[in-house]
Short mmCIF file of C-alpha atoms in Angstrom, two decimals:
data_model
loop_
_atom_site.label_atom_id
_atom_site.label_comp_id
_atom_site.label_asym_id
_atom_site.label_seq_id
_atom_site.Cartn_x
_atom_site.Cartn_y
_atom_site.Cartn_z
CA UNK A 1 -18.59 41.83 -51.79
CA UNK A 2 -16.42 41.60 -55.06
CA UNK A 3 -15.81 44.85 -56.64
CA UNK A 4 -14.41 46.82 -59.61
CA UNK A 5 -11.93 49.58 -58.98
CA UNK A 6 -12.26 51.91 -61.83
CA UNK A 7 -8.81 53.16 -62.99
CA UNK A 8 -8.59 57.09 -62.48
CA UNK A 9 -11.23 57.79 -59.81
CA UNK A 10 -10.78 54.65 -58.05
CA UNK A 11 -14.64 54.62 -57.10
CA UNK A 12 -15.25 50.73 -56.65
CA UNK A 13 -18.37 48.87 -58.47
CA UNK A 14 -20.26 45.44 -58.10
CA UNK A 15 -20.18 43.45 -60.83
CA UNK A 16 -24.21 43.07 -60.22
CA UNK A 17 -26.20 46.15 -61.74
CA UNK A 18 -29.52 46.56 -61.96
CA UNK A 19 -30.48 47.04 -65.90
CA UNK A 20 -33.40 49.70 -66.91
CA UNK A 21 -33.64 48.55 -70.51
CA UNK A 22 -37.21 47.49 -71.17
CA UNK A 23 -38.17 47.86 -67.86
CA UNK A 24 -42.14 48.52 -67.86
CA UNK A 25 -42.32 52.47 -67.59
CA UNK A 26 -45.58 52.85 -65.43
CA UNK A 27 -43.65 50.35 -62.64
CA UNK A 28 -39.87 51.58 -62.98
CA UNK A 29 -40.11 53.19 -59.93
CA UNK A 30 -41.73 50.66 -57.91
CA UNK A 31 -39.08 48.09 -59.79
CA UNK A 32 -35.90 50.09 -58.84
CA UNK A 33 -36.75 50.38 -55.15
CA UNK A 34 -37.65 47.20 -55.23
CA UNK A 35 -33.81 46.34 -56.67
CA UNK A 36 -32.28 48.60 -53.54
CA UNK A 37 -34.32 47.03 -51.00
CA UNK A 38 -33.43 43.61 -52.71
CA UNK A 39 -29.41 44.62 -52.53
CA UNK A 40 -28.58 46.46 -56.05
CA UNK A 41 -26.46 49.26 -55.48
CA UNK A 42 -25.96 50.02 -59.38
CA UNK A 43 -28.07 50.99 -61.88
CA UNK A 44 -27.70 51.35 -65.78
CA UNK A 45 -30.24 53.00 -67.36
CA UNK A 46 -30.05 55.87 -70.32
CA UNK A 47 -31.89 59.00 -72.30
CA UNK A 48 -33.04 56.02 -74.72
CA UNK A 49 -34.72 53.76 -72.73
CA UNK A 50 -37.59 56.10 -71.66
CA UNK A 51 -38.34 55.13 -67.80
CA UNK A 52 -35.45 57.76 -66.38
CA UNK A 53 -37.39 59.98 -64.54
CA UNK A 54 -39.11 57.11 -62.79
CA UNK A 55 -36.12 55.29 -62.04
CA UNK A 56 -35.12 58.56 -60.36
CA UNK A 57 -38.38 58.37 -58.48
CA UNK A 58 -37.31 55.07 -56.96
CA UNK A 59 -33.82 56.37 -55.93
CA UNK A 60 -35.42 59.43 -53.93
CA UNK A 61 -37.79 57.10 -52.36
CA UNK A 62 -35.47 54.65 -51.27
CA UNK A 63 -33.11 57.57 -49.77
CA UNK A 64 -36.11 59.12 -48.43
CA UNK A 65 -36.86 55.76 -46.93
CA UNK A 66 -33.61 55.84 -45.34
CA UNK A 67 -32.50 52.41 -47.06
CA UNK A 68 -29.36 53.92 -49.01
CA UNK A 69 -27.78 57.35 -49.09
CA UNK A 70 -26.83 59.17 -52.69
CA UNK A 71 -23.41 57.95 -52.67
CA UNK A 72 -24.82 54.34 -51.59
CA UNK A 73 -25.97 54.56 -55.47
CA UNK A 74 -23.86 53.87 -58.60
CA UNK A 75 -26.31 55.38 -61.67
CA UNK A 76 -25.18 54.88 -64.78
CA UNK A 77 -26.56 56.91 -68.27
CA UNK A 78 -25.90 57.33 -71.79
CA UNK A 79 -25.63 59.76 -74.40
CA UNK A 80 -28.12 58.77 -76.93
CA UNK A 81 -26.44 59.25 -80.62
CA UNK A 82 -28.99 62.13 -81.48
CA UNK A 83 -26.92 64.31 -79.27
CA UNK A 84 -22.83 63.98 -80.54
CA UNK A 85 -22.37 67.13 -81.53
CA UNK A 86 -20.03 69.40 -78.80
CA UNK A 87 -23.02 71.88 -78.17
CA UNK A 88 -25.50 69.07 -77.53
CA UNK A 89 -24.08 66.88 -74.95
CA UNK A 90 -23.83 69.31 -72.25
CA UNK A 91 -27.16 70.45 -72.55
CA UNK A 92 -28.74 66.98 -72.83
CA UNK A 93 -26.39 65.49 -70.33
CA UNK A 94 -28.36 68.66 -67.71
CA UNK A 95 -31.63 67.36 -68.84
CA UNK A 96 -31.13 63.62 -68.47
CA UNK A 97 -30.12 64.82 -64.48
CA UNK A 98 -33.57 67.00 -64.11
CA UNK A 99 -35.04 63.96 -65.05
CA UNK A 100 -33.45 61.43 -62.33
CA UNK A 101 -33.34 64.28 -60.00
CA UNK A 102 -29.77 64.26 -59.17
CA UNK A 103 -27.03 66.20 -59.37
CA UNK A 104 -24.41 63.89 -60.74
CA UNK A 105 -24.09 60.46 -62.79
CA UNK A 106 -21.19 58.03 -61.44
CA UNK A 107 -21.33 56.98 -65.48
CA UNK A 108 -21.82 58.57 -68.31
CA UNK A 109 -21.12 56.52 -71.69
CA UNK A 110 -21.76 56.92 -75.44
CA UNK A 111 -24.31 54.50 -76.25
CA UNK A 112 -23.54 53.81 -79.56
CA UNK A 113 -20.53 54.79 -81.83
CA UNK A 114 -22.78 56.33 -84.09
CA UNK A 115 -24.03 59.90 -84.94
CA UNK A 116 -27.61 60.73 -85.83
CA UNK A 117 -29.10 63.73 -87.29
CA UNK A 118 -29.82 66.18 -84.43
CA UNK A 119 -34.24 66.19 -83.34
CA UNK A 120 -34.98 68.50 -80.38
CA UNK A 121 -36.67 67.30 -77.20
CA UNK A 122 -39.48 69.38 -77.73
CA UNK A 123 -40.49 67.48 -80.50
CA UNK A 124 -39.55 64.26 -79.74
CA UNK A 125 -38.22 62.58 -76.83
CA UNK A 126 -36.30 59.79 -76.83
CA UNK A 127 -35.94 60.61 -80.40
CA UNK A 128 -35.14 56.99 -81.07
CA UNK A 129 -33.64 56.06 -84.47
CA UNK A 130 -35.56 57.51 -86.90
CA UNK A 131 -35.24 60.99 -87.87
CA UNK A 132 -38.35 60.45 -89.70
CA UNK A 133 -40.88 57.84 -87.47
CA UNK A 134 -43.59 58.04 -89.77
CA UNK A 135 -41.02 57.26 -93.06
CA UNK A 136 -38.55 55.27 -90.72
CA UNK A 137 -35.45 57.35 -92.24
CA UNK A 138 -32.30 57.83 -90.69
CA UNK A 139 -30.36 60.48 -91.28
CA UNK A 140 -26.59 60.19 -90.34
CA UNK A 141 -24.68 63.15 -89.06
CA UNK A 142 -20.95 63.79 -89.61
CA UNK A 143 -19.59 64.16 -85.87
CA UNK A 144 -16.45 62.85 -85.73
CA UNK A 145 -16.18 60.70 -82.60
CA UNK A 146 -13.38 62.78 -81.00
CA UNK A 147 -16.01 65.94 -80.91
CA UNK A 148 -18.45 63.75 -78.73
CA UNK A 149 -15.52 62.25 -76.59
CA UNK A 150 -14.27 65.81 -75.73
CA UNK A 151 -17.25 67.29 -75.13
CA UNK A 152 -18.10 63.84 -72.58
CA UNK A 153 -14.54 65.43 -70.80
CA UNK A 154 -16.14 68.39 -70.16
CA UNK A 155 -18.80 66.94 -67.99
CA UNK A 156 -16.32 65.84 -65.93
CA UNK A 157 -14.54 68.74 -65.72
CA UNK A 158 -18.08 70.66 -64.27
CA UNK A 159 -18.82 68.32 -62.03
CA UNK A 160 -21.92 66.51 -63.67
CA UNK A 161 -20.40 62.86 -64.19
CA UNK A 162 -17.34 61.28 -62.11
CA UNK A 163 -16.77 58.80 -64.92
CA UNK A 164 -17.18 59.01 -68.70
CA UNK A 165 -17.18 55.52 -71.04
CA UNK A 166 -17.82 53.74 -74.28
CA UNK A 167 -20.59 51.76 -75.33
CA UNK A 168 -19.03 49.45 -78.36
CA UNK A 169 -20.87 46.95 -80.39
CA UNK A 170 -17.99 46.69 -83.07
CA UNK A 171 -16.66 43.64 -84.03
CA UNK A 172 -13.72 43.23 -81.93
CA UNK A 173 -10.83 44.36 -83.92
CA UNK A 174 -12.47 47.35 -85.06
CA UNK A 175 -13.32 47.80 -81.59
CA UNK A 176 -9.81 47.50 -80.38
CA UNK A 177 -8.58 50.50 -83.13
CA UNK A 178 -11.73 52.65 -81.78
CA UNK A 179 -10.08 52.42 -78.50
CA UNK A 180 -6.71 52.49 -78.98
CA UNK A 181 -7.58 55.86 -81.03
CA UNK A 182 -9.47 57.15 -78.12
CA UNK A 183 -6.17 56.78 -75.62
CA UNK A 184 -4.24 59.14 -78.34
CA UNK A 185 -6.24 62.04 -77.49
CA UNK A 186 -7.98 61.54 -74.20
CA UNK A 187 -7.52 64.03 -71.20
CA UNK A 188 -10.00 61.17 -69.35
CA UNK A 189 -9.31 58.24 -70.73
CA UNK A 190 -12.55 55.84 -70.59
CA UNK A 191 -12.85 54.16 -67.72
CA UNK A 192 -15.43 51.65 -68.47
CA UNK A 193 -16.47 49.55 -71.89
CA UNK A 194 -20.06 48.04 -71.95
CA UNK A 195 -20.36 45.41 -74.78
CA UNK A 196 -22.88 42.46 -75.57
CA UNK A 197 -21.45 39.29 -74.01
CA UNK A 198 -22.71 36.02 -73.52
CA UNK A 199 -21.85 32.70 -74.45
CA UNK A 200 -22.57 32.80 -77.87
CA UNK A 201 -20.63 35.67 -78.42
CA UNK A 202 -17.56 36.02 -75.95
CA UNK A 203 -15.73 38.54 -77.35
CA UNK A 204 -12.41 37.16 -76.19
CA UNK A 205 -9.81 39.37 -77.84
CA UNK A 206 -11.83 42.83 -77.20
CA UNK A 207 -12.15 41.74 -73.60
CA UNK A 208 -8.55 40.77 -73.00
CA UNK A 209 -7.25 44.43 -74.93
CA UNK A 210 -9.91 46.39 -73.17
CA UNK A 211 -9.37 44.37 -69.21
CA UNK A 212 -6.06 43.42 -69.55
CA UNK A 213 -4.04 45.67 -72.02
CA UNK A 214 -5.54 48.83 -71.16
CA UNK A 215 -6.99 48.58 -67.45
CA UNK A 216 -10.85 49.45 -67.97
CA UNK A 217 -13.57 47.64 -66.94
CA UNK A 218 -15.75 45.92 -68.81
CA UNK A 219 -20.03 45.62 -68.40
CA UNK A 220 -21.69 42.99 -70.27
CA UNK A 221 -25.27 43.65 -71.60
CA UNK A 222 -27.49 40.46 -73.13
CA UNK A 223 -25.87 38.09 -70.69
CA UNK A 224 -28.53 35.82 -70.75
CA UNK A 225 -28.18 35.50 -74.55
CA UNK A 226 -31.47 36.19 -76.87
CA UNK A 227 -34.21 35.90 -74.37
CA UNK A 228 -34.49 39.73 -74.32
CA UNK A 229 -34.60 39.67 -78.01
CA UNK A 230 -37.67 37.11 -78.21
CA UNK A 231 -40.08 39.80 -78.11
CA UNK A 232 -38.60 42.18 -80.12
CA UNK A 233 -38.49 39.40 -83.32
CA UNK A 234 -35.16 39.69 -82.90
CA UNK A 235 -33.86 36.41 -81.71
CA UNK A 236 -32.38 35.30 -84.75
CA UNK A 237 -34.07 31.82 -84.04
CA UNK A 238 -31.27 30.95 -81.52
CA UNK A 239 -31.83 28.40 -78.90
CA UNK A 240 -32.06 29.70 -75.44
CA UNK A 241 -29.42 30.01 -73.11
CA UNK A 242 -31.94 29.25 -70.26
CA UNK A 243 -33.20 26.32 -71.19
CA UNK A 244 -29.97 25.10 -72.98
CA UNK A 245 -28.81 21.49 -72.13
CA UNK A 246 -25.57 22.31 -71.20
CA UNK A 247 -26.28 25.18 -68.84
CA UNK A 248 -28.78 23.39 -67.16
CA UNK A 249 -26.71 20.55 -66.60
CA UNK A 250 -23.74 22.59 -64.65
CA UNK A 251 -27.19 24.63 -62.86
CA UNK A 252 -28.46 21.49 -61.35
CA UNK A 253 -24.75 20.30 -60.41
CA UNK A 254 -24.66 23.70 -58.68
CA UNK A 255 -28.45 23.89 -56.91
CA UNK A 256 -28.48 27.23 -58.91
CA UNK A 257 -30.59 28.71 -62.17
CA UNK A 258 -29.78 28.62 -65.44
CA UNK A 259 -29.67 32.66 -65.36
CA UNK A 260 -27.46 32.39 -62.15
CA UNK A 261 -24.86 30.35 -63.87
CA UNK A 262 -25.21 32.42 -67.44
CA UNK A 263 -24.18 35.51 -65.37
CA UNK A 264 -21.93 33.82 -62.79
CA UNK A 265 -19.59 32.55 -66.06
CA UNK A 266 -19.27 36.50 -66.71
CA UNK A 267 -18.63 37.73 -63.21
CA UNK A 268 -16.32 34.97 -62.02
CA UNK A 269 -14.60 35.55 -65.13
CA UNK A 270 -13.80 39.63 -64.15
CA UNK A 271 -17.25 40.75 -66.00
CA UNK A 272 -19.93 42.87 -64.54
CA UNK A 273 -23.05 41.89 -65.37
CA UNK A 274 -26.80 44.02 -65.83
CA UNK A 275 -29.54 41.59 -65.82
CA UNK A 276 -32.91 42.77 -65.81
CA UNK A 277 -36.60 41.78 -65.30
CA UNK A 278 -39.77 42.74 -64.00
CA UNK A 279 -39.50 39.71 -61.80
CA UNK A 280 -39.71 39.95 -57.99
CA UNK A 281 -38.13 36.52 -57.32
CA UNK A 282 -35.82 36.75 -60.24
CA UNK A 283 -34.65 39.80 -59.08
CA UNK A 284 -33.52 38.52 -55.82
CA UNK A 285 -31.83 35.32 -58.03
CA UNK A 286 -29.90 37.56 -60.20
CA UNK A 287 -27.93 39.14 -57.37
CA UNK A 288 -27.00 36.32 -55.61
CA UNK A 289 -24.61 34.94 -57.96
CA UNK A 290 -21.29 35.66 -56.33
CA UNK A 291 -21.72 32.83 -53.54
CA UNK A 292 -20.31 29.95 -55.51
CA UNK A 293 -17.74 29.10 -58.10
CA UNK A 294 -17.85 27.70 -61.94
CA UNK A 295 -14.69 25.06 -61.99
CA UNK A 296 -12.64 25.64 -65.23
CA UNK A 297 -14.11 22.85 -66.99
CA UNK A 298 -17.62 24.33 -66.90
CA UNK A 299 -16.30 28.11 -67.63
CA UNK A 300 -14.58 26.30 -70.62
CA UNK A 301 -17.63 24.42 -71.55
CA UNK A 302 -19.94 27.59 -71.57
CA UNK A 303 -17.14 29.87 -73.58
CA UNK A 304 -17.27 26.73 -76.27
CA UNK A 305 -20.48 27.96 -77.35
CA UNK A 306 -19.30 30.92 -78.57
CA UNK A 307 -20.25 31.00 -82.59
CA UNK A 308 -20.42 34.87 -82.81
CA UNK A 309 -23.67 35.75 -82.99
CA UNK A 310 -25.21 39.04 -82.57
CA UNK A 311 -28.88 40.34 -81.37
CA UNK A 312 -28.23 43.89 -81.02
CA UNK A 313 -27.09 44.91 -84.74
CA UNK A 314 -28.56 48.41 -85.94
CA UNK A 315 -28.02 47.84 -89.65
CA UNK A 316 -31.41 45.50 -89.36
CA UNK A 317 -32.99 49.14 -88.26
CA UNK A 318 -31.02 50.17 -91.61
CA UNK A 319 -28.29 49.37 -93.78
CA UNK A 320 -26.67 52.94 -93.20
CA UNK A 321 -26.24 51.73 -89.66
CA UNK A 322 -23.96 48.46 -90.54
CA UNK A 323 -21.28 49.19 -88.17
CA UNK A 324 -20.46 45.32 -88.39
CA UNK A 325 -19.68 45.11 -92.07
#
């Protein structure tokens, strides 16, 4: 199987992982053993997306079941933006464990380059955007982002994450500084970058700095465009990837999907790749995408798509969040 080696530790990845987001909470756990038994070996999930202590229910059955060991397991977690400040990330990085029931992530990453006014788990939890729900305010928090980044070191250094990484959704030549400013100062330098990618936004230039220039490795989320955005009203009216003319045409040339050939243009291409769905028979498609090859013409064809649009943009939660403008 093609793999990832990640620069410092030199732990090698699949470029197939198993994504948590929106996964239905009451059948996470069913859902993620369900992805072992199926052939996932890496799972991305975070504080934010609600469904981590189930998730962690699937892992221990699974290892109970004998089908994997621990360090079969790649898990993956973020630092929601609630918790930048040096005295919180510890503590919340502890409590995100308790809840998967493991000692250590293999990931840890900062899920957004943004810091939030600080709201205790025992009142809320996630805490979401909103420092007020019921008024939908945010409340920024000054935390500069070298604060976070050293206190994410620290984790390391005790032993609760092997690998610590960044979460951008900048446009890419902010992105590029952000990073850049990042290697000044780092003891770990980040080791992975997890950015929306798919072929309406490609990203080229970020990619290239981030893979090429400074040796990390790069996760896409959204690769199949703005299907997962449908429900959410968040689409932006943008024709879908699946069902696009194009795709379909280089999917039937192939005996493949149209999902199998969105994330197959990423992975043959150096990207890793977190599809999700609730799917039994989808989730056995989206792993087996690393059995045939895109020519150049078709990789081409897909990248020419690329008109740079967006579906995850906070400022549409609220304009203080417009870290696009």
């Amino acid at each position: 199987m093609a793999t990832i080696t990640l620069k410092r530790t030199g732990q090698k990845v699949g470029f197939i992982l198993y994504g948590l987001w929106k996964v239905t909470k009451s059948s996470t756990a069913d859902t993620v053993y369900k992805a072992i038994q199926a052939g996932y070996r890496l799972l991305d999930g975070a504080g934010d997306y609600g469904n981590e202590k189930e998730a962690g229910e699937g892992v221990r059955r699974a290892i109970a079941d004998g089908l994997v060991k621990r360090e079969d397991i790649f898990i993956t977690s973020k630092l929601w933006n609630t918790y930048h400040k040096r005295e919180h990330v510890k503590q919340y990085a502890k409590f995100q464990l308790e809840l998967w029931g493991i000692d250590y992530f293999d990931l840890f990453l900062i899920h957004f380059p943004i810091s939030l006014k600080y709201v205790d788990k025992s009142e809320r939890y996630p805490p979401e955007w909103y420092y007020d729900p019921v008024n939908q305010k945010v409340e920024l928090q000054n935390t500069p982002y070298r604060e976070t980044w050293e206190a994410m070191e620290e984790l390391v250094d005790a032993g609760l994450v092997k690998n610590i990484g960044v979460r951008l959704v900048l446009v890419s030549n902010v992105a590029s500084v952000l990073l850049r400013d990042v290697h000044t100062y780092a003891r770990y330098e980040p080791q992975v970058l997890q950015i929306e990618h798919h072929p309406y936004l490609t990203q080229e230039p970020l990619v290239h700095y981030a893979k090429d220039v400074l040796g990390m490795a790069i996760t896409a989320y959204t690769s199949l465009g703005p299907q997962s955005f449908v429900e959410l009203n968040a689409d932006k009216g943008a024709a879908s990837l699946l069902t696009h003319g194009k795709i379909s045409q280089i999917a039937q040339a192939h005996g493949r999907t149209t999902a199998q050939v969105l994330l197959r243009w990423a992975t043959q291409r150096g990207i890793a790749v977190i599809p999700k769905t609730n799917n039994a028979t989808r989730l056995v498609q989206n792993f087996a995408v690393n059995d045939f090859d895109l020519s150049e013409e078709e990789i081409k064809s897909i990248s020419a798509l690329n008109s740079g649009l967006r579906f995850n943009d906070p400022q549409e939660i609220n304009p203080k969040l417009a870290i696009f403008a």
